GROMACS .gro file of C-alpha atoms in nm:
model
  209
    1MET     CA    1  -2.142  -0.668   0.391
    2ALA     CA    2  -1.792  -0.770   0.280
    3LEU     CA    3  -1.639  -0.719   0.625
    4SER     CA    4  -1.909  -0.924   0.795
    5ALA     CA    5  -1.856  -1.197   0.533
    6LEU     CA    6  -1.482  -1.213   0.606
    7PHE     CA    7  -1.554  -1.221   0.979
    8LEU     CA    8  -1.790  -1.515   0.932
    9LEU     CA    9  -1.536  -1.694   0.711
   10VAL     CA   10  -1.285  -1.681   0.997
   11PHE     CA   11  -1.545  -1.809   1.243
   12LEU     CA   12  -1.646  -2.094   1.009
   13LEU     CA   13  -1.283  -2.205   0.981
   14GLN     CA   14  -1.243  -2.198   1.359
   15HIS     CA   15  -1.570  -2.388   1.407
   16PHE     CA   16  -1.463  -2.652   1.155
   17THR     CA   17  -1.122  -2.693   1.318
   18ILE     CA   18  -1.280  -2.771   1.655
   19ASN     CA   19  -1.548  -2.998   1.506
   20LEU     CA   20  -1.287  -3.193   1.313
   21THR     CA   21  -1.130  -3.307   1.640
   22SER     CA   22  -1.451  -3.500   1.711
   23VAL     CA   23  -1.335  -3.765   1.462
   24PHE     CA   24  -0.996  -3.808   1.632
   25PRO     CA   25  -0.941  -4.163   1.770
   26ASP     CA   26  -0.941  -4.047   2.131
   27GLU     CA   27  -1.312  -4.099   2.211
   28GLY     CA   28  -1.385  -3.729   2.196
   29LYS     CA   29  -1.132  -3.616   2.458
   30THR     CA   30  -0.977  -3.343   2.242
   31PHE     CA   31  -1.316  -3.227   2.119
   32ASN     CA   32  -1.459  -3.218   2.472
   33SER     CA   33  -1.159  -3.024   2.600
   34LEU     CA   34  -1.180  -2.760   2.327
   35SER     CA   35  -1.559  -2.736   2.351
   36HIS     CA   36  -1.543  -2.699   2.729
   37PHE     CA   37  -1.293  -2.415   2.691
   38MET     CA   38  -1.510  -2.239   2.433
   39GLY     CA   39  -1.821  -2.297   2.644
   40THR     CA   40  -1.679  -2.167   2.972
   41ASN     CA   41  -1.421  -1.905   2.879
   42PRO     CA   42  -1.571  -1.566   2.977
   43VAL     CA   43  -1.406  -1.381   2.687
   44VAL     CA   44  -1.558  -1.624   2.437
   45GLN     CA   45  -1.896  -1.638   2.607
   46PHE     CA   46  -1.955  -1.271   2.691
   47ALA     CA   47  -1.747  -1.086   2.430
   48LEU     CA   48  -1.687  -1.294   2.117
   49GLN     CA   49  -2.017  -1.483   2.117
   50PRO     CA   50  -2.240  -1.173   2.117
   51VAL     CA   51  -2.022  -1.021   1.842
   52LEU     CA   52  -2.064  -1.340   1.640
   53ILE     CA   53  -2.443  -1.337   1.677
   54LEU     CA   54  -2.458  -0.971   1.579
   55GLY     CA   55  -2.228  -1.042   1.283
   56VAL     CA   56  -2.458  -1.319   1.159
   57LEU     CA   57  -2.769  -1.103   1.197
   58PHE     CA   58  -2.601  -0.805   1.030
   59HIS     CA   59  -2.482  -1.014   0.735
   60PHE     CA   60  -2.823  -1.162   0.663
   61ILE     CA   61  -3.017  -0.839   0.717
   62MET     CA   62  -2.778  -0.652   0.487
   63GLY     CA   63  -2.817  -0.929   0.231
   64PHE     CA   64  -3.194  -0.878   0.225
   65ILE     CA   65  -3.153  -0.499   0.209
   66LEU     CA   66  -2.908  -0.515  -0.081
   67GLU     CA   67  -3.131  -0.761  -0.266
   68ALA     CA   68  -3.428  -0.525  -0.227
   69LYS     CA   69  -3.220  -0.226  -0.340
   70ASN     CA   70  -3.094  -0.410  -0.646
   71LYS     CA   71  -3.446  -0.501  -0.749
   72GLY     CA   72  -3.576  -0.154  -0.670
   73ALA     CA   73  -3.305   0.009  -0.880
   74ARG     CA   74  -3.490  -0.107  -1.192
   75PRO     CA   75  -3.865  -0.126  -1.126
   76VAL     CA   76  -3.931  -0.212  -1.492
   77LYS     CA   77  -3.784  -0.547  -1.582
   78TYR     CA   78  -3.586  -0.608  -1.898
   79ALA     CA   79  -3.791  -0.746  -2.186
   80LYS     CA   80  -3.541  -1.026  -2.218
   81THR     CA   81  -3.259  -1.128  -1.984
   82SER     CA   82  -2.988  -1.388  -2.007
   83GLY     CA   83  -2.825  -1.392  -1.665
   84GLY     CA   84  -2.575  -1.659  -1.759
   85ASP     CA   85  -2.408  -1.426  -2.010
   86ASN     CA   86  -2.245  -1.210  -1.745
   87SER     CA   87  -2.298  -1.379  -1.408
   88THR     CA   88  -2.290  -1.723  -1.247
   89TRP     CA   89  -2.586  -1.914  -1.107
   90MET     CA   90  -2.437  -1.872  -0.758
   91SER     CA   91  -2.418  -1.494  -0.783
   92ARG     CA   92  -2.779  -1.470  -0.906
   93ASN     CA   93  -2.915  -1.690  -0.628
   94MET     CA   94  -2.716  -1.579  -0.324
   95ILE     CA   95  -3.035  -1.474  -0.147
   96TRP     CA   96  -3.188  -1.823  -0.179
   97SER     CA   97  -2.881  -2.014  -0.069
   98GLY     CA   98  -2.852  -1.760   0.214
   99LEU     CA   99  -3.208  -1.829   0.325
  100VAL     CA  100  -3.141  -2.202   0.346
  101ILE     CA  101  -2.823  -2.136   0.546
  102LEU     CA  102  -3.021  -1.907   0.777
  103ALA     CA  103  -3.279  -2.182   0.832
  104PHE     CA  104  -2.995  -2.422   0.912
  105LEU     CA  105  -2.850  -2.176   1.164
  106VAL     CA  106  -3.188  -2.148   1.335
  107LEU     CA  107  -3.201  -2.529   1.360
  108HIS     CA  108  -2.846  -2.530   1.496
  109PHE     CA  109  -2.943  -2.275   1.762
  110VAL     CA  110  -3.247  -2.481   1.863
  111ASP     CA  111  -3.047  -2.802   1.863
  112PHE     CA  112  -2.733  -2.689   2.048
  113PHE     CA  113  -2.711  -2.324   2.154
  114PHE     CA  114  -3.042  -2.298   2.342
  115PRO     CA  115  -3.000  -2.633   2.524
  116GLU     CA  116  -2.646  -2.528   2.620
  117ILE     CA  117  -2.770  -2.197   2.760
  118ASN     CA  118  -3.044  -2.382   2.946
  119ALA     CA  119  -2.796  -2.635   3.088
  120LYS     CA  120  -2.550  -2.372   3.208
  121TYR     CA  121  -2.775  -2.096   3.336
  122ILE     CA  122  -3.132  -2.223   3.388
  123ALA     CA  123  -3.175  -2.595   3.460
  124SER     CA  124  -3.035  -2.685   3.802
  125ASP     CA  125  -3.024  -3.059   3.731
  126ALA     CA  126  -2.862  -3.035   3.388
  127ASP     CA  127  -2.571  -3.255   3.286
  128LEU     CA  128  -2.266  -3.029   3.293
  129SER     CA  129  -2.003  -3.299   3.258
  130ASN     CA  130  -1.718  -3.215   3.024
  131ASP     CA  131  -1.790  -3.513   2.800
  132ARG     CA  132  -2.144  -3.404   2.714
  133TYR     CA  133  -2.028  -3.216   2.404
  134TYR     CA  134  -1.905  -3.525   2.220
  135ASP     CA  135  -2.207  -3.729   2.325
  136HIS     CA  136  -2.437  -3.457   2.193
  137VAL     CA  137  -2.260  -3.448   1.854
  138VAL     CA  138  -2.277  -3.826   1.815
  139HIS     CA  139  -2.645  -3.830   1.913
  140SER     CA  140  -2.726  -3.542   1.673
  141PHE     CA  141  -2.596  -3.739   1.373
  142ALA     CA  142  -2.783  -4.060   1.452
  143SER     CA  143  -3.086  -3.958   1.245
  144PRO     CA  144  -3.048  -4.003   0.867
  145ILE     CA  145  -3.299  -3.722   0.810
  146ARG     CA  146  -3.094  -3.479   1.016
  147VAL     CA  147  -2.776  -3.585   0.839
  148GLY     CA  148  -2.946  -3.543   0.502
  149LEU     CA  149  -3.055  -3.189   0.589
  150TYR     CA  150  -2.705  -3.119   0.716
  151VAL     CA  151  -2.548  -3.236   0.389
  152VAL     CA  152  -2.787  -3.034   0.172
  153SER     CA  153  -2.727  -2.723   0.384
  154PHE     CA  154  -2.351  -2.748   0.343
  155ILE     CA  155  -2.375  -2.810  -0.030
  156LEU     CA  156  -2.569  -2.485  -0.056
  157LEU     CA  157  -2.315  -2.318   0.174
  158ALA     CA  158  -2.042  -2.427  -0.067
  159MET     CA  159  -2.231  -2.268  -0.357
  160HIS     CA  160  -2.283  -1.953  -0.150
  161LEU     CA  161  -1.912  -1.935  -0.069
  162LEU     CA  162  -1.801  -1.997  -0.428
  163HIS     CA  163  -1.930  -1.650  -0.511
  164GLY     CA  164  -1.919  -1.484  -0.170
  165PHE     CA  165  -1.549  -1.540  -0.092
  166GLN     CA  166  -1.403  -1.357  -0.389
  167SER     CA  167  -1.693  -1.110  -0.395
  168ALA     CA  168  -1.605  -0.996  -0.042
  169PHE     CA  169  -1.244  -0.924  -0.140
  170GLN     CA  170  -1.355  -0.750  -0.460
  171SER     CA  171  -1.594  -0.527  -0.263
  172LEU     CA  172  -1.300  -0.418  -0.047
  173GLY     CA  173  -1.100  -0.321  -0.355
  174ALA     CA  174  -0.872  -0.626  -0.356
  175ARG     CA  175  -0.877  -0.668  -0.734
  176HIS     CA  176  -0.546  -0.681  -0.914
  177PRO     CA  177  -0.419  -0.887  -1.211
  178LYS     CA  178  -0.144  -1.026  -0.988
  179TYR     CA  179  -0.351  -1.117  -0.681
  180THR     CA  180  -0.704  -1.183  -0.808
  181PRO     CA  181  -0.623  -1.531  -0.952
  182LEU     CA  182  -0.476  -1.632  -0.615
  183ILE     CA  183  -0.782  -1.502  -0.429
  184LYS     CA  184  -1.010  -1.695  -0.666
  185THR     CA  185  -0.808  -2.014  -0.615
  186LEU     CA  186  -0.812  -1.977  -0.237
  187GLY     CA  187  -1.183  -1.897  -0.250
  188LYS     CA  188  -1.263  -2.212  -0.448
  189ALA     CA  189  -1.050  -2.426  -0.216
  190TYR     CA  190  -1.215  -2.279   0.095
  191ALA     CA  191  -1.567  -2.301  -0.052
  192ILE     CA  192  -1.525  -2.668  -0.140
  193LEU     CA  193  -1.301  -2.810   0.133
  194ILE     CA  194  -1.463  -2.654   0.443
  195PRO     CA  195  -1.824  -2.759   0.363
  196LEU     CA  196  -1.694  -3.097   0.245
  197GLY     CA  197  -1.515  -3.132   0.579
  198PHE     CA  198  -1.835  -3.061   0.773
  199ILE     CA  199  -2.018  -3.319   0.561
  200PHE     CA  200  -1.744  -3.574   0.629
  201ILE     CA  201  -1.780  -3.516   1.005
  202ALA     CA  202  -2.157  -3.574   0.989
  203LEU     CA  203  -2.126  -3.890   0.778
  204PHE     CA  204  -1.842  -4.020   0.996
  205HIS     CA  205  -2.050  -4.002   1.314
  206HIS     CA  206  -2.363  -4.130   1.141
  207PHE     CA  207  -2.198  -4.444   1.007
  208ASN     CA  208  -2.001  -4.510   1.324
  209GLN     CA  209  -2.299  -4.523   1.559
   0.00000   0.00000   0.00000
């Protein structure tokens, strides 16, 4: 679970880095160039992309399994519990924030991944111009409802990461009085700045239509 989390953290950073170029003042040229490379490079498409999909599925399935095991470990509930005494709200609700993120990923697949697969491998009259990536991003953020869902999803992702980042390192044994404060600081910075960056990208394109 921890290893798949770290793998997805690296992917999220890479995804954000490419998406951020869509706000560059070059009319999407940098973004289109990077997206075209990612969308046509055989190593990315036929090696890294399947690994990513499997990593996402593994992470969420393991999350459900661990949640079920934790609940099954004590079939009789405590007479009285006070979760806030020894855990944060984020840690107690990882499964719910994870479910919302999963729903967002499904929407993202329907909105971008499946049409891209259809354009490249199925539809013979599809638009395969290199500038279609930027146009698609701009069009996707035209709807205020879509942008609102996007913002809520990334707020919940931030809450998920606030616990998940340091939890992943702790699960791997990286807990030491000297290094743990640094890991927590990096985790908070990552959990706040990356989702905030994605939200900025969505709002930027929405208000610059």
